[in-house]
Amino acid sequence: MLDKGFWNNRYKTQQTGWDIGYPSTPLKIFLDSLENKNLAIFIPGCGRAYEAEYLHQNGFKKVTIIDLSTLALVISFILFTLKTSAAVLFNVGKNIVFKSIKLDKSLYKDPKNFGEASIYFAGLIMILDGMAGAVAANTVIKTAVAMSGLTAILTWFIWAIFIFVIGVKLFPDKQTKVPFKKVLVAVGFAHSPGLLRFFALTPELMIPIIFFTQFWIFASLIISTKQILNLKSNFKAFGIIFLSFLIIAFLSISFVMSRMNALPIN
């Protein structure tokens, strides 16, 4: 019974009838009675370490586990890492979205919000923004939701390029020194109000929600631009966003007109 291979095989073949998938009730009752979070706790034969995970969730940091099955330890480590990472990413993403919706300028001042993962959060917000717009539009006219998400990525880069060129290259303030990636991330964060379009569930709600959230995004872009580019003037931040909007609108209208002119005339 002390054979490592025997226990690894039991986990490999899923012959683990003792594994109930959560901390056993007697142990849970005992663990709940512990008040000293600094206790050093040792769990031999931990299996998939449900009790250790429960202890960690409740603030116990000095927990050591051991098991004859290496496979059981690997499984418990992978599952714990995935759960913890998912929880952290969800909380970070939720914080970013809520701050952007509240037009909280501190979102763009905190360097922690512009780490390695920030570009993925920003991209996800843009995709969801595009999909939300398509969901809202579907109440009136059939719209491809997946394609709208991909189109939002293109819109994301176009906005960021114009803000970067106008605000950083052409008309910067003395203290404006920011890489393109940071502008790109900020533009993505600023589109969080667009997620509210998921609530446009009827044709009556579609138009007011889309217009309202578009102005909301516009205000969010002004705030993010002022903070990221270290601008002193709100008016200048507005000017950069408004000029970018005019150029994007002109290019979009020109593209639509050229496509219409290319259609055969009956």
PDB file of C-alpha atoms in Angstrom:
ATOM      1  CA  MET A   1       0.000   0.000   0.000  1.00  0.00           C
ATOM      2  CA  LEU A   2       2.991   2.288   0.266  1.00  0.00           C
ATOM      3  CA  ASP A   3       3.767   1.764  -3.423  1.00  0.00           C
ATOM      4  CA  LYS A   4       3.822   5.086  -5.321  1.00  0.00           C
ATOM      5  CA  GLY A   5       3.028   3.348  -8.620  1.00  0.00           C
ATOM      6  CA  PHE A   6      -0.071   1.704  -7.149  1.00  0.00           C
ATOM      7  CA  TRP A   7      -1.597   5.031  -6.063  1.00  0.00           C
ATOM      8  CA  ASN A   8      -0.597   6.805  -9.291  1.00  0.00           C
ATOM      9  CA  ASN A   9      -2.392   4.063 -11.222  1.00  0.00           C
ATOM     10  CA  ARG A  10      -5.516   4.463  -9.072  1.00  0.00           C
ATOM     11  CA  TYR A  11      -5.666   8.160 -10.005  1.00  0.00           C
ATOM     12  CA  LYS A  12      -4.770   7.465 -13.623  1.00  0.00           C
ATOM     13  CA  THR A  13      -7.610   4.928 -13.979  1.00  0.00           C
ATOM     14  CA  GLN A  14      -9.918   7.105 -11.851  1.00  0.00           C
ATOM     15  CA  GLN A  15     -10.385   4.383  -9.255  1.00  0.00           C
ATOM     16  CA  THR A  16     -10.768   6.940  -6.481  1.00  0.00           C
ATOM     17  CA  GLY A  17     -13.985   6.053  -4.716  1.00  0.00           C
ATOM     18  CA  TRP A  18     -12.891   8.010  -1.642  1.00  0.00           C
ATOM     19  CA  ASP A  19     -12.669  11.254  -3.635  1.00  0.00           C
ATOM     20  CA  ILE A  20     -15.927  13.139  -2.938  1.00  0.00           C
ATOM     21  CA  GLY A  21     -14.820  16.301  -4.783  1.00  0.00           C
ATOM     22  CA  TYR A  22     -14.880  18.658  -1.793  1.00  0.00           C
ATOM     23  CA  PRO A  23     -13.622  18.879   1.817  1.00  0.00           C
ATOM     24  CA  SER A  24     -15.193  16.143   3.935  1.00  0.00           C
ATOM     25  CA  THR A  25     -17.774  17.459   6.399  1.00  0.00           C
ATOM     26  CA  PRO A  26     -16.009  16.346   9.640  1.00  0.00           C
ATOM     27  CA  LEU A  27     -12.738  17.940   8.522  1.00  0.00           C
ATOM     28  CA  LYS A  28     -14.531  21.077   7.377  1.00  0.00           C
ATOM     29  CA  ILE A  29     -16.207  21.428  10.776  1.00  0.00           C
ATOM     30  CA  PHE A  30     -12.834  21.024  12.472  1.00  0.00           C
ATOM     31  CA  LEU A  31     -11.115  23.504  10.155  1.00  0.00           C
ATOM     32  CA  ASP A  32     -13.880  26.052  10.727  1.00  0.00           C
ATOM     33  CA  SER A  33     -13.153  25.893  14.448  1.00  0.00           C
ATOM     34  CA  LEU A  34      -9.569  27.083  13.945  1.00  0.00           C
ATOM     35  CA  GLU A  35      -9.137  30.784  14.661  1.00  0.00           C
ATOM     36  CA  ASN A  36      -5.356  31.227  14.433  1.00  0.00           C
ATOM     37  CA  LYS A  37      -4.607  31.831  10.736  1.00  0.00           C
ATOM     38  CA  ASN A  38      -0.864  31.527  11.405  1.00  0.00           C
ATOM     39  CA  LEU A  39      -1.043  27.855  12.341  1.00  0.00           C
ATOM     40  CA  ALA A  40       1.297  25.555  10.440  1.00  0.00           C
ATOM     41  CA  ILE A  41      -0.917  22.776   9.077  1.00  0.00           C
ATOM     42  CA  PHE A  42       0.357  19.501   7.612  1.00  0.00           C
ATOM     43  CA  ILE A  43      -1.967  17.279   5.536  1.00  0.00           C
ATOM     44  CA  PRO A  44      -0.565  13.793   4.795  1.00  0.00           C
ATOM     45  CA  GLY A  45      -2.327  11.739   2.121  1.00  0.00           C
ATOM     46  CA  CYS A  46      -3.913  14.916   0.793  1.00  0.00           C
ATOM     47  CA  GLY A  47      -5.107  13.424  -2.514  1.00  0.00           C
ATOM     48  CA  ARG A  48      -6.462  16.273  -4.594  1.00  0.00           C
ATOM     49  CA  ALA A  49      -6.014  18.614  -1.635  1.00  0.00           C
ATOM     50  CA  TYR A  50      -9.566  19.892  -1.265  1.00  0.00           C
ATOM     51  CA  GLU A  51      -8.954  20.643   2.411  1.00  0.00           C
ATOM     52  CA  ALA A  52      -5.762  22.561   1.592  1.00  0.00           C
ATOM     53  CA  GLU A  53      -7.622  24.658  -0.973  1.00  0.00           C
ATOM     54  CA  TYR A  54     -10.371  25.340   1.562  1.00  0.00           C
ATOM     55  CA  LEU A  55      -7.790  26.439   4.122  1.00  0.00           C
ATOM     56  CA  HIS A  56      -6.167  28.778   1.602  1.00  0.00           C
ATOM     57  CA  GLN A  57      -9.537  30.329   0.746  1.00  0.00           C
ATOM     58  CA  ASN A  58     -10.060  31.017   4.447  1.00  0.00           C
ATOM     59  CA  GLY A  59      -6.752  32.780   4.992  1.00  0.00           C
ATOM     60  CA  PHE A  60      -4.432  29.972   6.134  1.00  0.00           C
ATOM     61  CA  LYS A  61      -1.055  30.372   4.397  1.00  0.00           C
ATOM     62  CA  LYS A  62       1.165  27.850   6.203  1.00  0.00           C
ATOM     63  CA  VAL A  63      -0.288  24.683   4.722  1.00  0.00           C
ATOM     64  CA  THR A  64       1.899  21.745   3.658  1.00  0.00           C
ATOM     65  CA  ILE A  65       0.565  18.765   1.722  1.00  0.00           C
ATOM     66  CA  ILE A  66       2.042  15.382   0.861  1.00  0.00           C
ATOM     67  CA  ASP A  67       0.809  12.263  -0.903  1.00  0.00           C
ATOM     68  CA  LEU A  68       2.293   9.015  -2.203  1.00  0.00           C
ATOM     69  CA  SER A  69       0.727   9.718  -5.586  1.00  0.00           C
ATOM     70  CA  THR A  70       2.720  12.237  -7.597  1.00  0.00           C
ATOM     71  CA  LEU A  71      -0.158  12.357 -10.080  1.00  0.00           C
ATOM     72  CA  ALA A  72      -2.604  13.423  -7.363  1.00  0.00           C
ATOM     73  CA  LEU A  73      -0.291  16.247  -6.337  1.00  0.00           C
ATOM     74  CA  VAL A  74       0.156  17.393  -9.938  1.00  0.00           C
ATOM     75  CA  ILE A  75      -3.606  17.363 -10.522  1.00  0.00           C
ATOM     76  CA  SER A  76      -4.262  19.317  -7.323  1.00  0.00           C
ATOM     77  CA  PHE A  77      -1.557  21.862  -8.223  1.00  0.00           C
ATOM     78  CA  ILE A  78      -2.910  22.402 -11.758  1.00  0.00           C
ATOM     79  CA  LEU A  79      -6.522  22.740 -10.606  1.00  0.00           C
ATOM     80  CA  PHE A  80      -5.600  25.095  -7.780  1.00  0.00           C
ATOM     81  CA  THR A  81      -3.478  27.258 -10.106  1.00  0.00           C
ATOM     82  CA  LEU A  82      -6.237  27.449 -12.709  1.00  0.00           C
ATOM     83  CA  LYS A  83      -8.892  28.356 -10.137  1.00  0.00           C
ATOM     84  CA  THR A  84      -6.709  30.963  -8.476  1.00  0.00           C
ATOM     85  CA  SER A  85      -5.604  32.514 -11.783  1.00  0.00           C
ATOM     86  CA  ALA A  86      -9.175  32.637 -13.084  1.00  0.00           C
ATOM     87  CA  ALA A  87     -10.356  34.342  -9.890  1.00  0.00           C
ATOM     88  CA  VAL A  88      -7.543  36.901 -10.025  1.00  0.00           C
ATOM     89  CA  LEU A  89      -8.110  37.652 -13.724  1.00  0.00           C
ATOM     90  CA  PHE A  90     -11.854  38.004 -13.193  1.00  0.00           C
ATOM     91  CA  ASN A  91     -11.399  40.433 -10.309  1.00  0.00           C
ATOM     92  CA  VAL A  92      -8.844  42.502 -12.230  1.00  0.00           C
ATOM     93  CA  GLY A  93     -11.045  42.613 -15.327  1.00  0.00           C
ATOM     94  CA  LYS A  94     -14.114  43.515 -13.274  1.00  0.00           C
ATOM     95  CA  ASN A  95     -12.204  46.346 -11.587  1.00  0.00           C
ATOM     96  CA  ILE A  96     -11.073  47.740 -14.960  1.00  0.00           C
ATOM     97  CA  VAL A  97     -14.569  47.630 -16.465  1.00  0.00           C
ATOM     98  CA  PHE A  98     -16.258  49.201 -13.441  1.00  0.00           C
ATOM     99  CA  LYS A  99     -13.713  52.012 -13.183  1.00  0.00           C
ATOM    100  CA  SER A 100     -14.012  52.757 -16.896  1.00  0.00           C
ATOM    101  CA  ILE A 101     -17.819  52.832 -16.721  1.00  0.00           C
ATOM    102  CA  LYS A 102     -17.612  55.189 -13.731  1.00  0.00           C
ATOM    103  CA  LEU A 103     -15.233  57.412 -15.746  1.00  0.00           C
ATOM    104  CA  ASP A 104     -12.685  57.018 -12.968  1.00  0.00           C
ATOM    105  CA  LYS A 105      -9.450  58.662 -14.094  1.00  0.00           C
ATOM    106  CA  SER A 106      -7.436  56.675 -11.524  1.00  0.00           C
ATOM    107  CA  LEU A 107      -7.810  53.673 -13.847  1.00  0.00           C
ATOM    108  CA  TYR A 108      -5.300  55.248 -16.231  1.00  0.00           C
ATOM    109  CA  LYS A 109      -2.904  56.462 -13.529  1.00  0.00           C
ATOM    110  CA  ASP A 110      -2.226  53.083 -11.912  1.00  0.00           C
ATOM    111  CA  PRO A 111       0.742  51.321 -13.607  1.00  0.00           C
ATOM    112  CA  LYS A 112      -0.633  47.964 -12.397  1.00  0.00           C
ATOM    113  CA  ASN A 113      -3.452  48.289 -14.926  1.00  0.00           C
ATOM    114  CA  PHE A 114      -0.941  48.385 -17.783  1.00  0.00           C
ATOM    115  CA  GLY A 115       0.969  45.171 -17.122  1.00  0.00           C
ATOM    116  CA  GLU A 116       1.608  42.355 -19.577  1.00  0.00           C
ATOM    117  CA  ALA A 117      -1.981  41.083 -19.405  1.00  0.00           C
ATOM    118  CA  SER A 118      -3.534  44.514 -19.995  1.00  0.00           C
ATOM    119  CA  ILE A 119      -3.480  44.194 -23.784  1.00  0.00           C
ATOM    120  CA  TYR A 120      -5.580  41.018 -23.525  1.00  0.00           C
ATOM    121  CA  PHE A 121      -8.102  42.662 -21.205  1.00  0.00           C
ATOM    122  CA  ALA A 122      -8.368  45.616 -23.584  1.00  0.00           C
ATOM    123  CA  GLY A 123      -8.804  43.343 -26.600  1.00  0.00           C
ATOM    124  CA  LEU A 124     -11.479  41.308 -24.841  1.00  0.00           C
ATOM    125  CA  ILE A 125     -13.380  44.479 -23.921  1.00  0.00           C
ATOM    126  CA  MET A 126     -13.290  45.597 -27.560  1.00  0.00           C
ATOM    127  CA  ILE A 127     -14.536  42.227 -28.825  1.00  0.00           C
ATOM    128  CA  LEU A 128     -17.357  42.186 -26.281  1.00  0.00           C
ATOM    129  CA  ASP A 129     -18.183  45.807 -27.156  1.00  0.00           C
ATOM    130  CA  GLY A 130     -18.540  44.857 -30.818  1.00  0.00           C
ATOM    131  CA  MET A 131     -20.631  41.811 -29.982  1.00  0.00           C
ATOM    132  CA  ALA A 132     -22.833  43.865 -27.653  1.00  0.00           C
ATOM    133  CA  GLY A 133     -23.488  46.329 -30.459  1.00  0.00           C
ATOM    134  CA  ALA A 134     -24.446  43.476 -32.760  1.00  0.00           C
ATOM    135  CA  VAL A 135     -26.773  41.976 -30.147  1.00  0.00           C
ATOM    136  CA  ALA A 136     -28.474  45.358 -29.801  1.00  0.00           C
ATOM    137  CA  ALA A 137     -28.741  45.804 -33.575  1.00  0.00           C
ATOM    138  CA  ASN A 138     -30.245  42.306 -33.924  1.00  0.00           C
ATOM    139  CA  THR A 139     -33.409  43.587 -32.296  1.00  0.00           C
ATOM    140  CA  VAL A 140     -34.018  45.563 -35.514  1.00  0.00           C
ATOM    141  CA  ILE A 141     -31.901  43.994 -38.269  1.00  0.00           C
ATOM    142  CA  LYS A 142     -29.994  40.727 -38.518  1.00  0.00           C
ATOM    143  CA  THR A 143     -26.331  41.339 -37.684  1.00  0.00           C
ATOM    144  CA  ALA A 144     -23.414  38.898 -37.545  1.00  0.00           C
ATOM    145  CA  VAL A 145     -22.324  38.909 -33.888  1.00  0.00           C
ATOM    146  CA  ALA A 146     -18.986  37.128 -34.425  1.00  0.00           C
ATOM    147  CA  MET A 147     -18.034  39.382 -37.355  1.00  0.00           C
ATOM    148  CA  SER A 148     -18.895  42.459 -35.282  1.00  0.00           C
ATOM    149  CA  GLY A 149     -16.457  41.277 -32.613  1.00  0.00           C
ATOM    150  CA  LEU A 150     -13.676  40.993 -35.197  1.00  0.00           C
ATOM    151  CA  THR A 151     -14.561  44.368 -36.714  1.00  0.00           C
ATOM    152  CA  ALA A 152     -14.238  45.896 -33.257  1.00  0.00           C
ATOM    153  CA  ILE A 153     -10.579  44.842 -33.193  1.00  0.00           C
ATOM    154  CA  LEU A 154      -9.953  46.822 -36.385  1.00  0.00           C
ATOM    155  CA  THR A 155     -11.814  49.809 -34.904  1.00  0.00           C
ATOM    156  CA  TRP A 156      -9.666  49.513 -31.774  1.00  0.00           C
ATOM    157  CA  PHE A 157      -6.425  49.833 -33.725  1.00  0.00           C
ATOM    158  CA  ILE A 158      -7.730  52.673 -35.900  1.00  0.00           C
ATOM    159  CA  TRP A 159      -8.762  54.727 -32.866  1.00  0.00           C
ATOM    160  CA  ALA A 160      -5.431  54.086 -31.150  1.00  0.00           C
ATOM    161  CA  ILE A 161      -3.408  54.976 -34.263  1.00  0.00           C
ATOM    162  CA  PHE A 162      -5.138  58.332 -34.764  1.00  0.00           C
ATOM    163  CA  ILE A 163      -4.946  59.255 -31.073  1.00  0.00           C
ATOM    164  CA  PHE A 164      -1.259  58.319 -31.020  1.00  0.00           C
ATOM    165  CA  VAL A 165      -0.409  60.209 -34.233  1.00  0.00           C
ATOM    166  CA  ILE A 166      -2.397  63.342 -33.347  1.00  0.00           C
ATOM    167  CA  GLY A 167      -1.740  63.445 -29.614  1.00  0.00           C
ATOM    168  CA  VAL A 168       1.791  62.060 -29.387  1.00  0.00           C
ATOM    169  CA  LYS A 169       3.435  62.815 -32.724  1.00  0.00           C
ATOM    170  CA  LEU A 170       1.749  65.947 -34.079  1.00  0.00           C
ATOM    171  CA  PHE A 171       0.488  67.955 -31.104  1.00  0.00           C
ATOM    172  CA  PRO A 172       2.098  66.617 -27.921  1.00  0.00           C
ATOM    173  CA  ASP A 173       2.512  68.452 -24.641  1.00  0.00           C
ATOM    174  CA  LYS A 174       6.039  68.677 -23.250  1.00  0.00           C
ATOM    175  CA  GLN A 175       5.363  65.828 -20.825  1.00  0.00           C
ATOM    176  CA  THR A 176       3.678  63.592 -23.425  1.00  0.00           C
ATOM    177  CA  LYS A 177       5.896  60.515 -23.691  1.00  0.00           C
ATOM    178  CA  VAL A 178       3.866  57.365 -24.074  1.00  0.00           C
ATOM    179  CA  PRO A 179       4.316  54.183 -26.144  1.00  0.00           C
ATOM    180  CA  PHE A 180       1.679  53.137 -28.673  1.00  0.00           C
ATOM    181  CA  LYS A 181       0.831  50.001 -26.660  1.00  0.00           C
ATOM    182  CA  LYS A 182      -0.301  52.082 -23.683  1.00  0.00           C
ATOM    183  CA  VAL A 183      -2.535  54.196 -25.930  1.00  0.00           C
ATOM    184  CA  LEU A 184      -3.949  50.994 -27.430  1.00  0.00           C
ATOM    185  CA  VAL A 185      -4.703  49.539 -23.996  1.00  0.00           C
ATOM    186  CA  ALA A 186      -6.323  52.791 -22.810  1.00  0.00           C
ATOM    187  CA  VAL A 187      -8.571  52.906 -25.893  1.00  0.00           C
ATOM    188  CA  GLY A 188      -9.682  49.353 -25.163  1.00  0.00           C
ATOM    189  CA  PHE A 189     -10.441  50.132 -21.515  1.00  0.00           C
ATOM    190  CA  ALA A 190     -12.367  53.252 -22.530  1.00  0.00           C
ATOM    191  CA  HIS A 191     -14.835  51.174 -24.562  1.00  0.00           C
ATOM    192  CA  SER A 192     -16.169  49.401 -21.451  1.00  0.00           C
ATOM    193  CA  PRO A 193     -19.431  51.439 -21.435  1.00  0.00           C
ATOM    194  CA  GLY A 194     -20.235  49.733 -24.729  1.00  0.00           C
ATOM    195  CA  LEU A 195     -20.820  46.497 -22.822  1.00  0.00           C
ATOM    196  CA  LEU A 196     -24.079  48.007 -21.561  1.00  0.00           C
ATOM    197  CA  ARG A 197     -25.472  47.470 -25.064  1.00  0.00           C
ATOM    198  CA  PHE A 198     -26.093  43.857 -24.100  1.00  0.00           C
ATOM    199  CA  PHE A 199     -29.131  45.258 -22.238  1.00  0.00           C
ATOM    200  CA  ALA A 200     -30.719  46.615 -25.430  1.00  0.00           C
ATOM    201  CA  LEU A 201     -33.095  43.666 -25.641  1.00  0.00           C
ATOM    202  CA  THR A 202     -35.954  45.363 -27.492  1.00  0.00           C
ATOM    203  CA  PRO A 203     -36.159  47.659 -30.543  1.00  0.00           C
ATOM    204  CA  GLU A 204     -37.422  50.457 -28.278  1.00  0.00           C
ATOM    205  CA  LEU A 205     -34.284  50.254 -26.140  1.00  0.00           C
ATOM    206  CA  MET A 206     -31.817  49.766 -28.981  1.00  0.00           C
ATOM    207  CA  ILE A 207     -31.513  53.324 -30.324  1.00  0.00           C
ATOM    208  CA  PRO A 208     -31.372  55.204 -26.987  1.00  0.00           C
ATOM    209  CA  ILE A 209     -28.914  52.723 -25.444  1.00  0.00           C
ATOM    210  CA  ILE A 210     -26.594  52.745 -28.459  1.00  0.00           C
ATOM    211  CA  PHE A 211     -26.555  56.552 -28.648  1.00  0.00           C
ATOM    212  CA  PHE A 212     -26.184  56.939 -24.884  1.00  0.00           C
ATOM    213  CA  THR A 213     -23.313  54.440 -24.646  1.00  0.00           C
ATOM    214  CA  GLN A 214     -21.599  56.005 -27.666  1.00  0.00           C
ATOM    215  CA  PHE A 215     -21.471  59.386 -25.912  1.00  0.00           C
ATOM    216  CA  TRP A 216     -20.355  57.562 -22.773  1.00  0.00           C
ATOM    217  CA  ILE A 217     -17.479  55.945 -24.682  1.00  0.00           C
ATOM    218  CA  PHE A 218     -16.612  59.337 -26.166  1.00  0.00           C
ATOM    219  CA  ALA A 219     -16.351  60.836 -22.656  1.00  0.00           C
ATOM    220  CA  SER A 220     -14.318  57.841 -21.498  1.00  0.00           C
ATOM    221  CA  LEU A 221     -11.911  58.278 -24.423  1.00  0.00           C
ATOM    222  CA  ILE A 222     -11.414  61.954 -23.533  1.00  0.00           C
ATOM    223  CA  ILE A 223     -10.581  61.060 -19.918  1.00  0.00           C
ATOM    224  CA  SER A 224      -8.237  58.229 -20.902  1.00  0.00           C
ATOM    225  CA  THR A 225      -6.463  60.406 -23.489  1.00  0.00           C
ATOM    226  CA  LYS A 226      -5.915  63.242 -21.027  1.00  0.00           C
ATOM    227  CA  GLN A 227      -4.471  60.890 -18.413  1.00  0.00           C
ATOM    228  CA  ILE A 228      -2.354  58.694 -20.693  1.00  0.00           C
ATOM    229  CA  LEU A 229      -0.894  61.595 -22.685  1.00  0.00           C
ATOM    230  CA  ASN A 230      -0.372  63.692 -19.538  1.00  0.00           C
ATOM    231  CA  LEU A 231      -2.301  66.591 -21.045  1.00  0.00           C
ATOM    232  CA  LYS A 232      -2.985  69.697 -18.990  1.00  0.00           C
ATOM    233  CA  SER A 233      -6.063  70.719 -20.938  1.00  0.00           C
ATOM    234  CA  ASN A 234      -9.397  68.896 -21.091  1.00  0.00           C
ATOM    235  CA  PHE A 235     -10.136  70.872 -24.240  1.00  0.00           C
ATOM    236  CA  LYS A 236      -7.036  69.478 -25.953  1.00  0.00           C
ATOM    237  CA  ALA A 237      -8.013  65.929 -25.010  1.00  0.00           C
ATOM    238  CA  PHE A 238     -11.476  66.611 -26.442  1.00  0.00           C
ATOM    239  CA  GLY A 239      -9.906  68.034 -29.612  1.00  0.00           C
ATOM    240  CA  ILE A 240      -7.744  64.943 -30.154  1.00  0.00           C
ATOM    241  CA  ILE A 241     -10.721  62.614 -29.759  1.00  0.00           C
ATOM    242  CA  PHE A 242     -13.042  64.775 -31.853  1.00  0.00           C
ATOM    243  CA  LEU A 243     -10.504  65.107 -34.671  1.00  0.00           C
ATOM    244  CA  SER A 244      -9.873  61.355 -34.596  1.00  0.00           C
ATOM    245  CA  PHE A 245     -13.638  60.783 -34.725  1.00  0.00           C
ATOM    246  CA  LEU A 246     -14.047  63.106 -37.722  1.00  0.00           C
ATOM    247  CA  ILE A 247     -11.276  61.353 -39.648  1.00  0.00           C
ATOM    248  CA  ILE A 248     -12.676  57.903 -38.839  1.00  0.00           C
ATOM    249  CA  ALA A 249     -16.189  59.026 -39.812  1.00  0.00           C
ATOM    250  CA  PHE A 250     -14.913  60.504 -43.091  1.00  0.00           C
ATOM    251  CA  LEU A 251     -13.002  57.323 -43.966  1.00  0.00           C
ATOM    252  CA  SER A 252     -15.991  55.146 -43.062  1.00  0.00           C
ATOM    253  CA  ILE A 253     -18.408  57.207 -45.173  1.00  0.00           C
ATOM    254  CA  SER A 254     -15.946  57.261 -48.079  1.00  0.00           C
ATOM    255  CA  PHE A 255     -15.597  53.472 -47.887  1.00  0.00           C
ATOM    256  CA  VAL A 256     -19.372  52.941 -47.854  1.00  0.00           C
ATOM    257  CA  MET A 257     -19.859  55.346 -50.780  1.00  0.00           C
ATOM    258  CA  SER A 258     -17.155  53.643 -52.833  1.00  0.00           C
ATOM    259  CA  ARG A 259     -18.805  50.262 -52.233  1.00  0.00           C
ATOM    260  CA  MET A 260     -22.175  51.662 -53.278  1.00  0.00           C
ATOM    261  CA  ASN A 261     -20.715  53.139 -56.455  1.00  0.00           C
ATOM    262  CA  ALA A 262     -19.194  49.770 -57.294  1.00  0.00           C
ATOM    263  CA  LEU A 263     -22.623  48.094 -57.277  1.00  0.00           C
ATOM    264  CA  PRO A 264     -24.115  47.400 -60.749  1.00  0.00           C
ATOM    265  CA  ILE A 265     -26.919  49.759 -61.763  1.00  0.00           C
ATOM    266  CA  ASN A 266     -30.029  48.073 -63.183  1.00  0.00           C
TER     267      ASN A 266
END
